[in-house]
XYZ file of C-alpha atoms in Angstrom:
687
model
C 24.921 10.020 -12.957
C 25.910 11.420 -16.333
C 22.359 11.731 -17.599
C 21.809 14.346 -14.859
C 25.216 16.027 -15.281
C 25.012 16.416 -19.067
C 22.320 19.022 -19.554
C 20.303 19.165 -22.732
C 20.709 22.357 -24.734
C 18.040 24.984 -25.255
C 17.915 23.964 -28.917
C 17.259 20.382 -27.816
C 14.366 21.506 -25.601
C 12.968 23.710 -28.357
C 13.044 20.922 -30.959
C 11.518 18.451 -28.484
C 8.633 20.862 -27.874
C 8.124 21.414 -31.604
C 8.070 17.649 -32.230
C 5.489 17.076 -29.512
C 3.345 19.944 -30.827
C 3.540 18.578 -34.392
C 2.415 15.117 -33.215
C -0.429 16.674 -31.222
C -1.465 18.665 -34.292
C -1.494 15.478 -36.378
C -3.754 13.801 -33.809
C -6.115 16.796 -33.899
C -6.184 16.830 -37.718
C -6.723 13.072 -37.877
C -9.542 13.142 -35.303
C -11.099 16.044 -37.204
C -11.005 13.955 -40.405
C -12.611 11.043 -38.527
C -15.390 13.303 -37.225
C -15.984 14.638 -40.740
C -16.009 11.084 -42.123
C -18.506 9.936 -39.483
C -20.678 12.953 -40.245
C -20.394 12.305 -43.988
C -21.291 8.645 -43.446
C -24.348 9.539 -41.368
C -25.427 12.111 -43.958
C -24.930 9.740 -46.905
C -26.658 6.797 -45.213
C -29.586 9.001 -44.173
C -29.800 10.486 -47.663
C -29.689 7.039 -49.235
C -32.526 5.678 -47.096
C -34.610 8.805 -47.668
C -34.120 8.476 -51.425
C -35.307 4.870 -51.324
C -38.218 5.708 -48.990
C -39.485 8.582 -51.152
C -39.667 6.503 -54.317
C -38.971 2.789 -53.858
C -37.654 1.055 -56.963
C -34.571 -0.612 -58.431
C -33.060 2.675 -59.611
C -33.529 4.467 -56.274
C -32.254 1.430 -54.358
C -29.066 1.448 -56.438
C -28.666 5.211 -56.078
C -29.425 5.059 -52.343
C -26.918 2.280 -51.709
C -24.322 4.082 -53.826
C -24.820 7.314 -51.881
C -24.604 5.502 -48.535
C -21.386 3.786 -49.637
C -19.548 7.094 -50.185
C -19.290 7.889 -46.481
C -18.582 4.274 -45.551
C -15.697 4.030 -48.036
C -14.104 7.224 -46.702
C -14.497 6.027 -43.098
C -13.021 2.604 -43.911
C -10.072 4.338 -45.604
C -9.340 6.359 -42.466
C -9.599 3.374 -40.100
C -8.044 0.563 -42.149
C -4.570 1.030 -40.607
C -5.906 -0.449 -37.333
C -6.189 -3.846 -39.002
C -2.665 -3.729 -40.462
C -0.120 -5.792 -38.536
C 3.536 -4.724 -38.427
C 6.231 -7.312 -37.812
C 9.903 -6.499 -37.273
C 12.232 -8.810 -39.190
C 15.025 -9.972 -36.898
C 16.199 -12.926 -38.948
C 19.527 -11.157 -39.568
C 20.159 -10.692 -35.836
C 21.721 -13.093 -33.323
C 20.756 -12.633 -29.702
C 23.561 -12.918 -27.135
C 23.453 -13.196 -23.340
C 25.743 -12.471 -20.393
C 26.455 -16.186 -20.091
C 27.756 -16.302 -23.672
C 29.723 -13.018 -23.608
C 30.485 -12.114 -19.949
C 33.228 -9.521 -20.694
C 31.040 -7.597 -23.129
C 28.084 -7.579 -20.735
C 30.365 -6.450 -17.923
C 31.344 -3.414 -20.015
C 27.681 -2.790 -20.861
C 26.799 -2.833 -17.161
C 29.629 -0.385 -16.388
C 28.307 2.042 -19.000
C 24.714 1.642 -17.777
C 25.803 2.451 -14.223
C 27.943 5.419 -15.267
C 25.308 6.921 -17.560
C 22.489 6.174 -15.128
C 20.103 4.438 -17.483
C 18.450 1.026 -17.821
C 20.021 -2.135 -19.188
C 18.843 -3.184 -22.666
C 15.903 -5.548 -22.852
C 17.863 -7.694 -25.326
C 21.305 -7.490 -26.948
C 21.818 -8.618 -30.529
C 24.754 -9.075 -32.871
C 24.394 -8.133 -36.527
C 26.780 -8.328 -39.457
C 26.745 -4.541 -40.035
C 29.290 -1.779 -39.492
C 27.008 -0.118 -36.978
C 25.562 -0.047 -33.483
C 22.043 1.137 -32.757
C 19.136 1.282 -30.353
C 15.763 -0.037 -31.435
C 12.530 -0.889 -29.697
C 9.371 -2.881 -30.295
C 7.106 -0.091 -31.450
C 3.396 -0.696 -31.700
C 0.200 1.277 -31.199
C 0.315 0.530 -27.462
C 3.965 1.582 -27.116
C 2.749 5.178 -27.378
C 1.075 4.786 -23.993
C 3.071 2.075 -22.186
C 6.758 2.088 -21.107
C 9.079 0.718 -23.797
C 12.282 -1.256 -23.242
C 15.006 -0.590 -25.768
C 17.151 -3.234 -27.443
C 20.823 -2.874 -28.368
C 22.285 -4.006 -31.684
C 26.069 -4.341 -32.144
C 27.534 -4.927 -35.600
C 30.517 -7.266 -35.922
C 31.694 -5.187 -38.880
C 32.072 -2.334 -36.391
C 33.701 -4.398 -33.611
C 36.209 -5.571 -36.190
C 37.533 -2.063 -36.893
C 37.655 -0.268 -33.513
C 39.576 -0.429 -30.253
C 38.052 -1.451 -26.934
C 37.731 2.179 -25.802
C 36.293 3.260 -29.153
C 33.644 0.531 -28.931
C 32.895 1.593 -25.365
C 32.477 5.199 -26.582
C 30.095 4.078 -29.336
C 28.066 2.006 -26.868
C 28.044 4.924 -24.410
C 26.587 7.020 -27.237
C 23.828 4.431 -27.708
C 23.160 4.309 -23.955
C 22.973 8.079 -24.110
C 19.899 7.482 -26.270
C 18.613 5.042 -23.633
C 18.662 7.885 -21.125
C 16.770 10.300 -23.391
C 13.110 10.604 -22.534
C 12.602 12.046 -26.023
C 13.097 8.513 -27.406
C 9.400 8.188 -26.562
C 8.725 10.881 -29.159
C 10.334 8.559 -31.705
C 7.733 5.921 -30.865
C 4.942 8.416 -31.530
C 6.520 9.536 -34.816
C 6.997 5.909 -35.865
C 3.309 5.185 -35.364
C 2.240 8.432 -37.027
C 4.348 7.445 -40.040
C 2.824 3.963 -40.050
C -0.669 5.484 -40.177
C 0.233 7.953 -42.932
C 2.194 5.400 -44.957
C -0.700 2.954 -44.767
C -3.141 5.513 -46.126
C -0.792 6.797 -48.824
C 0.757 3.602 -50.164
C -0.777 0.414 -48.699
C -4.108 0.587 -50.480
C -4.174 -2.627 -52.522
C -6.970 -4.298 -50.538
C -8.922 -1.030 -50.304
C -8.582 -0.486 -54.071
C -9.783 -4.035 -54.737
C -12.763 -3.502 -52.448
C -13.964 -0.293 -54.128
C -13.207 -1.735 -57.589
C -15.397 -4.756 -56.805
C -18.155 -2.449 -55.550
C -17.915 -0.262 -58.680
C -18.204 -3.294 -60.985
C -21.566 -4.311 -59.489
C -23.330 -1.395 -61.143
C -22.481 1.650 -63.245
C -24.420 3.712 -60.707
C -22.113 2.511 -57.935
C -19.052 3.472 -60.002
C -20.225 7.116 -59.998
C -20.246 7.186 -56.196
C -16.910 5.339 -56.052
C -15.390 8.169 -58.115
C -16.768 10.689 -55.610
C -15.273 8.696 -52.711
C -11.914 8.465 -54.513
C -11.852 12.252 -54.967
C -12.465 12.716 -51.232
C -9.760 10.134 -50.412
C -7.308 11.976 -52.693
C -8.012 15.165 -50.749
C -7.351 13.359 -47.458
C -4.080 11.986 -48.846
C -2.988 15.508 -49.794
C -3.589 16.634 -46.194
C -1.689 13.601 -44.860
C 1.310 14.292 -47.109
C 1.529 17.809 -45.690
C 1.259 16.436 -42.149
C 3.981 13.854 -42.872
C 6.378 16.618 -43.921
C 5.480 18.764 -40.916
C 5.835 15.976 -38.325
C 9.021 14.457 -39.734
C 10.927 17.679 -40.376
C 10.403 18.614 -36.733
C 11.417 15.158 -35.538
C 14.538 15.078 -37.745
C 15.644 18.363 -36.171
C 15.102 16.809 -32.718
C 16.935 13.641 -33.800
C 20.030 15.668 -34.718
C 20.019 17.303 -31.283
C 19.628 13.866 -29.674
C 22.782 12.742 -31.512
C 24.761 15.711 -30.179
C 23.531 14.971 -26.648
C 24.428 11.264 -26.915
C 27.891 12.226 -28.244
C 28.441 14.423 -25.191
C 27.519 11.570 -22.851
C 29.973 9.288 -24.690
C 32.705 11.933 -24.368
C 32.168 12.086 -20.587
C 32.481 8.290 -20.380
C 35.581 7.770 -22.569
C 36.804 11.193 -23.670
C 36.116 12.829 -27.011
C 38.979 11.332 -29.018
C 37.870 7.649 -29.129
C 34.433 8.580 -30.498
C 36.001 10.994 -33.014
C 38.440 8.338 -34.237
C 35.760 5.684 -34.653
C 33.373 8.072 -36.432
C 36.044 9.141 -38.921
C 37.138 5.543 -39.554
C 33.530 4.402 -40.080
C 33.304 5.201 -43.806
C 36.560 3.310 -44.471
C 35.241 0.314 -42.501
C 31.931 0.415 -44.391
C 33.705 0.702 -47.750
C 35.929 -2.286 -46.975
C 32.914 -4.299 -45.785
C 30.956 -3.478 -48.950
C 33.895 -4.336 -51.199
C 34.158 -7.804 -49.624
C 30.557 -8.483 -50.649
C 31.115 -6.953 -54.086
C 34.035 -9.342 -54.575
C 31.918 -12.413 -53.809
C 29.090 -11.099 -55.975
C 31.524 -10.795 -58.898
C 32.692 -14.358 -58.269
C 29.275 -15.894 -57.684
C 29.613 -18.029 -60.815
C 33.030 -19.206 -59.618
C 31.276 -20.594 -56.499
C 33.593 -18.662 -54.176
C 32.538 -18.550 -50.547
C 34.055 -16.729 -47.593
C 35.333 -18.467 -44.521
C 35.359 -15.243 -42.489
C 34.230 -11.963 -44.064
C 35.404 -9.989 -41.029
C 39.033 -11.003 -41.409
C 38.700 -10.040 -45.068
C 37.108 -6.711 -44.137
C 39.991 -6.007 -41.748
C 42.484 -6.890 -44.487
C 40.827 -4.437 -46.894
C 40.754 -1.688 -44.253
C 44.542 -2.054 -44.006
C 44.933 -2.331 -47.787
C 42.956 0.838 -48.555
C 44.621 2.711 -45.687
C 48.072 1.915 -47.066
C 46.944 2.901 -50.569
C 45.836 6.259 -49.112
C 49.045 6.561 -47.059
C 47.204 6.798 -43.729
C 49.088 6.478 -40.461
C 48.427 3.572 -38.069
C 47.974 3.600 -34.290
C 47.439 0.326 -32.409
C 47.234 -1.478 -35.757
C 44.279 0.634 -36.917
C 44.377 3.450 -39.502
C 43.865 6.988 -38.257
C 41.516 8.923 -40.523
C 41.288 12.711 -40.301
C 38.765 15.138 -41.754
C 41.453 16.365 -44.149
C 41.774 12.800 -45.495
C 38.026 12.465 -45.937
C 37.693 15.831 -47.685
C 40.848 15.509 -49.783
C 38.863 15.169 -53.003
C 35.757 17.066 -51.927
C 36.178 20.608 -53.245
C 32.516 21.590 -53.007
C 31.817 25.047 -51.563
C 28.032 24.662 -51.519
C 26.483 24.093 -48.097
C 22.823 23.088 -47.954
C 21.342 22.159 -44.610
C 19.679 18.777 -45.081
C 16.449 19.167 -43.130
C 15.669 15.467 -43.630
C 18.946 14.216 -42.111
C 18.473 12.222 -38.899
C 22.130 12.782 -37.920
C 24.314 15.897 -37.969
C 27.173 15.882 -40.464
C 30.415 14.219 -39.411
C 32.162 17.601 -39.455
C 29.562 19.047 -37.068
C 29.867 16.118 -34.667
C 33.672 16.214 -34.624
C 33.636 19.991 -34.113
C 31.270 19.641 -31.131
C 33.404 16.893 -29.577
C 36.573 18.940 -29.999
C 34.844 21.963 -28.495
C 34.002 19.925 -25.366
C 37.731 19.313 -24.864
C 37.229 16.178 -22.718
C 40.384 14.028 -22.832
C 41.161 10.761 -21.004
C 44.286 8.595 -21.040
C 43.632 5.556 -23.244
C 47.252 4.489 -23.711
C 46.548 0.846 -22.789
C 43.799 0.473 -25.373
C 43.356 -2.885 -27.161
C 41.321 -4.262 -30.057
C 37.603 -4.468 -29.255
C 37.723 -8.173 -30.130
C 39.135 -8.910 -26.638
C 35.645 -8.342 -25.203
C 34.385 -11.510 -26.898
C 34.999 -15.057 -25.663
C 35.837 -16.441 -29.119
C 35.521 -13.669 -31.695
C 36.760 -15.797 -34.605
C 34.123 -18.452 -33.935
C 31.417 -15.773 -33.746
C 32.655 -14.170 -36.972
C 32.587 -17.494 -38.804
C 29.073 -18.257 -37.533
C 27.728 -14.932 -38.839
C 29.606 -15.420 -42.108
C 27.961 -18.828 -42.470
C 24.515 -17.283 -41.863
C 25.145 -14.662 -44.554
C 26.126 -17.224 -47.192
C 23.353 -19.695 -46.303
C 20.943 -17.919 -48.645
C 23.304 -18.063 -51.655
C 22.194 -20.704 -54.174
C 25.460 -22.004 -55.619
C 25.568 -24.230 -58.690
C 28.129 -27.011 -58.324
C 30.907 -27.489 -55.788
C 31.794 -24.515 -53.573
C 35.327 -23.215 -53.037
C 35.869 -21.702 -49.585
C 38.628 -19.084 -49.733
C 41.079 -18.646 -46.902
C 42.337 -15.156 -46.062
C 45.513 -15.342 -48.152
C 43.634 -16.556 -51.231
C 41.143 -13.711 -50.875
C 43.844 -11.060 -50.416
C 45.880 -12.293 -53.381
C 42.857 -12.427 -55.676
C 41.405 -9.088 -54.554
C 44.675 -7.167 -54.786
C 45.334 -8.603 -58.256
C 41.913 -7.410 -59.451
C 42.423 -4.029 -57.800
C 45.739 -3.469 -59.564
C 44.257 -4.583 -62.890
C 41.544 -1.934 -62.581
C 43.860 0.838 -61.351
C 46.175 3.274 -63.071
C 49.889 3.698 -62.482
C 50.674 5.555 -59.249
C 52.877 8.015 -61.124
C 49.701 9.598 -62.468
C 49.028 10.648 -58.853
C 45.288 9.993 -59.217
C 44.923 12.517 -62.055
C 42.900 10.107 -64.205
C 40.984 8.353 -61.405
C 37.896 10.539 -61.810
C 38.491 12.100 -65.221
C 39.133 10.977 -68.757
C 41.610 12.409 -71.281
C 40.028 15.455 -72.925
C 39.526 15.353 -76.697
C 41.694 17.810 -78.641
C 43.391 18.186 -82.029
C 46.362 15.819 -81.895
C 48.116 17.671 -84.728
C 47.876 21.087 -83.087
C 50.297 20.508 -80.225
C 53.272 22.674 -79.362
C 56.375 21.111 -77.844
C 57.044 22.023 -74.225
C 59.770 21.175 -71.768
C 58.027 19.366 -68.902
C 58.826 16.795 -66.256
C 56.313 14.159 -65.238
C 56.229 15.331 -61.616
C 55.000 18.754 -62.771
C 52.413 17.342 -65.168
C 50.805 15.256 -62.432
C 51.539 17.550 -59.511
C 49.101 17.827 -56.622
C 48.085 21.280 -57.870
C 47.116 19.874 -61.274
C 45.239 16.971 -59.661
C 43.405 19.439 -57.421
C 42.212 21.311 -60.519
C 40.354 18.149 -61.561
C 38.592 17.865 -58.209
C 37.838 21.587 -58.145
C 36.203 21.110 -61.560
C 34.135 18.154 -60.297
C 33.150 20.023 -57.134
C 32.197 23.162 -59.053
C 30.164 21.129 -61.586
C 28.203 19.515 -58.752
C 27.735 22.860 -57.010
C 26.380 24.430 -60.205
C 23.895 21.602 -60.643
C 22.782 21.995 -57.026
C 22.264 25.751 -57.424
C 20.317 25.166 -60.660
C 18.060 22.745 -58.771
C 17.494 25.378 -56.083
C 16.689 27.958 -58.770
C 14.192 25.617 -60.472
C 12.566 24.588 -57.189
C 13.892 21.025 -57.261
C 15.489 21.648 -53.861
C 13.002 23.383 -51.588
C 15.079 25.710 -49.399
C 15.001 29.431 -48.662
C 18.744 30.047 -48.359
C 22.121 28.351 -48.732
C 25.811 29.065 -48.198
C 28.387 29.193 -50.968
C 32.051 29.713 -50.131
C 31.084 31.052 -46.706
C 28.544 33.591 -48.024
C 24.790 33.241 -47.491
C 22.559 33.408 -50.587
C 18.816 33.229 -51.207
C 16.926 31.639 -54.082
C 16.719 34.953 -55.960
C 20.547 35.136 -56.024
C 20.838 31.850 -57.937
C 20.682 33.291 -61.450
C 23.560 35.751 -61.001
C 25.621 33.168 -59.081
C 25.142 30.613 -61.875
C 26.572 33.096 -64.417
C 29.682 33.701 -62.286
C 30.292 30.022 -61.512
C 29.698 28.957 -65.126
C 32.542 31.228 -66.201
C 34.760 29.809 -63.441
C 33.936 26.315 -64.677
C 34.882 27.232 -68.253
C 38.197 28.670 -67.041
C 38.943 25.461 -65.125
C 38.006 23.375 -68.153
C 40.444 25.348 -70.322
C 43.270 24.834 -67.813
C 42.632 21.086 -67.602
C 42.483 20.794 -71.401
C 45.876 22.491 -71.597
C 47.309 20.044 -69.049
C 46.026 17.142 -71.178
C 47.682 18.653 -74.250
C 50.937 19.069 -72.336
C 50.732 15.428 -71.219
C 50.312 14.239 -74.806
C 53.133 16.486 -76.008
C 55.476 15.180 -73.302
C 54.852 11.492 -73.969
C 54.813 11.964 -77.747
C 58.278 13.488 -77.430
C 59.463 10.462 -75.435
C 58.079 8.130 -78.083
C 59.771 10.114 -80.868
C 63.127 9.950 -79.061
C 62.973 6.161 -78.964
C 61.501 5.493 -82.423
C 59.482 7.109 -85.157
C 56.283 5.155 -84.489
C 52.971 6.888 -83.821
C 51.387 4.266 -81.542
C 50.511 6.877 -78.927
C 48.645 8.996 -81.475
C 46.766 5.921 -82.724
C 45.703 5.012 -79.189
C 44.543 8.567 -78.474
C 42.659 8.678 -81.788
C 40.859 5.392 -81.114
C 40.043 6.476 -77.573
C 38.640 9.852 -78.715
C 36.539 8.192 -81.438
C 35.033 5.681 -79.014
C 34.418 8.414 -76.434
C 32.614 10.507 -79.054
C 30.305 7.632 -80.048
C 29.706 6.480 -76.469
C 27.189 9.179 -75.564
C 24.879 8.237 -78.453
C 25.174 4.529 -77.620
C 24.359 5.138 -73.957
C 21.489 7.431 -74.949
C 19.726 4.537 -76.710
C 19.922 2.487 -73.514
C 18.595 5.381 -71.413
C 15.715 6.118 -73.796
C 14.728 2.456 -74.011
C 14.921 2.050 -70.216
C 12.621 5.031 -69.778
C 10.254 3.810 -72.508
C 9.581 0.471 -70.757
C 8.964 1.924 -67.289
C 5.211 1.574 -67.838
C 5.422 -2.178 -67.134
C 5.962 -1.316 -63.449
C 2.541 0.315 -63.234
C -1.052 -0.662 -63.899
C -1.581 0.208 -67.572
C -4.579 -0.338 -69.918
C -4.073 -3.142 -72.460
C -4.370 -0.841 -75.482
C -1.738 1.490 -74.032
C 0.607 -1.438 -73.322
C 0.395 -2.590 -76.942
C 0.906 0.971 -78.188
C 3.938 1.451 -75.928
C 5.601 -1.731 -77.177
C 5.024 -0.649 -80.772
C 6.647 2.660 -79.852
C 9.913 1.054 -78.689
C 10.499 -0.822 -81.967
C 12.569 2.012 -83.551
C 14.731 2.165 -80.412
C 15.196 -1.604 -80.466
C 16.279 -1.407 -84.101
C 19.074 1.025 -83.198
C 20.032 -1.034 -80.127
C 20.334 -4.207 -82.209
C 22.474 -2.416 -84.794
C 24.780 -1.198 -82.019
C 25.001 -4.709 -80.559
C 25.906 -6.171 -83.961
C 28.669 -3.578 -84.246
C 30.047 -4.538 -80.827
C 29.923 -8.259 -81.612
C 31.876 -7.681 -84.828
C 34.606 -5.622 -83.118
C 37.729 -7.805 -82.894
C 39.231 -5.627 -80.163
C 36.403 -6.582 -77.780
C 37.084 -10.328 -77.784
C 38.447 -10.219 -74.245
C 35.255 -8.559 -73.003
C 32.750 -10.616 -75.004
C 32.696 -13.774 -72.903
C 30.592 -16.735 -74.033
C 27.812 -15.751 -71.640
C 27.747 -12.139 -72.860
C 27.844 -13.187 -76.532
C 25.054 -15.731 -76.021
C 22.791 -13.173 -74.320
C 23.372 -10.524 -76.996
C 23.095 -12.903 -79.953
C 19.870 -14.387 -78.599
C 18.301 -10.937 -78.378
C 19.234 -9.837 -81.914
C 18.267 -13.218 -83.427
C 14.568 -12.314 -83.764
C 11.870 -9.773 -82.986
C 10.537 -10.668 -79.558
C 6.891 -10.226 -78.561
C 6.552 -8.836 -75.038
C 2.767 -8.768 -74.637
C 0.143 -11.110 -76.028
C -3.554 -11.315 -75.254
C -3.787 -9.784 -71.801
C -0.437 -10.922 -70.404
C 3.199 -9.868 -70.445
C 5.664 -12.402 -71.855
C 8.031 -12.362 -68.889
C 10.497 -14.731 -70.577
C 10.809 -12.422 -73.590
C 11.075 -9.330 -71.400
C 13.890 -11.020 -69.501
C 15.764 -11.534 -72.792
C 15.410 -7.807 -73.535
C 16.524 -6.662 -70.075
C 19.459 -9.091 -69.992
C 20.640 -7.860 -73.392
C 20.348 -4.234 -72.271
C 22.404 -4.991 -69.167
C 25.087 -6.820 -71.148
C 25.126 -4.024 -73.739
C 25.968 -1.437 -71.073
C 28.498 -3.792 -69.504
C 30.346 -4.166 -72.817
C 30.314 -0.404 -73.425
C 31.659 0.436 -69.964
C 34.329 -2.280 -70.059
C 35.361 -1.332 -73.596
C 35.720 2.310 -72.595
C 37.736 1.468 -69.477
C 39.940 -0.990 -71.386
C 40.763 1.630 -74.025
C 41.561 4.180 -71.334
C 43.714 1.742 -69.367
C 45.534 0.566 -72.498
C 46.295 4.167 -73.463
C 47.520 5.168 -70.004
C 49.570 1.985 -69.552
C 51.351 2.463 -72.884
C 51.841 6.147 -72.121
C 53.479 5.655 -68.719
C 55.531 2.833 -70.206
C 57.319 5.436 -72.340
C 58.470 7.154 -69.150
C 59.719 3.859 -67.750
C 61.581 3.154 -70.988
C 63.209 6.571 -70.669
C 64.422 5.708 -67.153
C 65.791 2.345 -68.331
C 67.585 3.901 -71.317
C 69.061 6.601 -69.110
């Protein structure tokens, strides 16, 4: 049996021991807090009765009861999690049986036998691009045997081969064979206890508030109890970090171990291929939902989201010029990291899984290869995959509240509509992606020297790489600044293969800041060369200055955009208080404080509404929302209540305001780049 052949590493054993020790330490700390609380309760109750007995009277009775309540409140706080029920929501899952899907269950049984583990208690289908093991975890599951359940996502089945799916399932059954899964049950319950005492305190807060309102004397003792509770919460937060950091380290080792089991079942390559294709499959799946969200008001509904997901996987793969094997795109690490030029490596201690690069490297190091030449789509394991896909699609769209008649799109209608929208929001391929993640840099349009260039050199891969090096370096600098300021709590990190400590941050920031400035200068020069090249083409054809006008308008809008967005950001931050319990006087003061910001926002909205060039963006709905907001001064709080209807008018206007700004900016950029590349096409035609 593989579970006996594949030995766990020393690191695995070490992390398992540390996790168990951390859980044991939590239990000791928690029991110690309980003992202290019981002792405090006994002391307070005894003191309260003695106070009343020494000098009976209304005052001493109130003081005695208040004193006795301190210990009781602390004890109730520590024990209240016992009365909290935890239910797992499985409404999104569909249970399947061997009778319904005999081929799939036959494969599951083969893997179970080969790995040497137990068959899942239940098998479920979900709509996700994922497969996972989960179990019914409760207080008693820490002491009794637990049966694991298996969840298989149709979004995953839809984008892998039969062998790749088998490898993924073998990975999950690798978890079934791990006795350390029991540790996960303990950690889950520890987290439930801590979370309950840190964040689920509404009923407890109401109880002590009610007690405090009975008498001013009681409120004094409630404050004492709250101070003690705050101290307990501080201890629990430290324990949460300690327990979970150790378990996350164990979880990463469990993933490596499960990968090795999968490699012994199917070879390393199928698992590698499926892991590297996963992000593409997830992106395609998400974009299908984004499409239907955009067209909610058109009452569009999918007939089969999985066929549409598959279509987008192929579409994006062809756009990225990926190769295909067995009708599925082959994604490599070089493809995934093509635009990632970061050199900063920070070990994420909170990650439950190793990085994809680490997993692929481990699998390649194992060197286990099997012949999978006769591999087929994973869909063959299902009796009627299309019927199953349509049933899950129907379940997903059941919760959508459409207004009016619904239009169900077939696959061709979806593909045509999606690809049209994609092209409308993309830039010409001759730019080679240069402008995908950057905007034209502002410069003096009259201070440009003529240069002999060809378009292939302007948008060469080297020039495009400069853009992504700039983005990567900017992100790295921000990360190192966060380390320096303590925002990221780590002792050391790697940059460009060299290990640094926190004290090295300041000198490294100086060096990298200069590198960033040098890159910025190079990119600015490329942008100037681009303008010079296309301006020359325009001058050859006619004496117009349309290109200069488009650049000027774009630069002016870009310059004003930051201030316009700043108003939105400041106003958003200023109204955050409505999400928290706030005294009435403070609420009224806060709303008075946002009036100057609203005045600027309304002026900006009026300017946008008057701009003739934005007519295509200002739909009737957008105009109505914006005009309604600027039509009067809305009152957001009256008496002791928020005016939710008026707040909704404000928030809707803010959303539409940002929508108009972003669309206006993109439209200007697209118009400029479309006209610009059109000059090159005109040159080709004239030639």
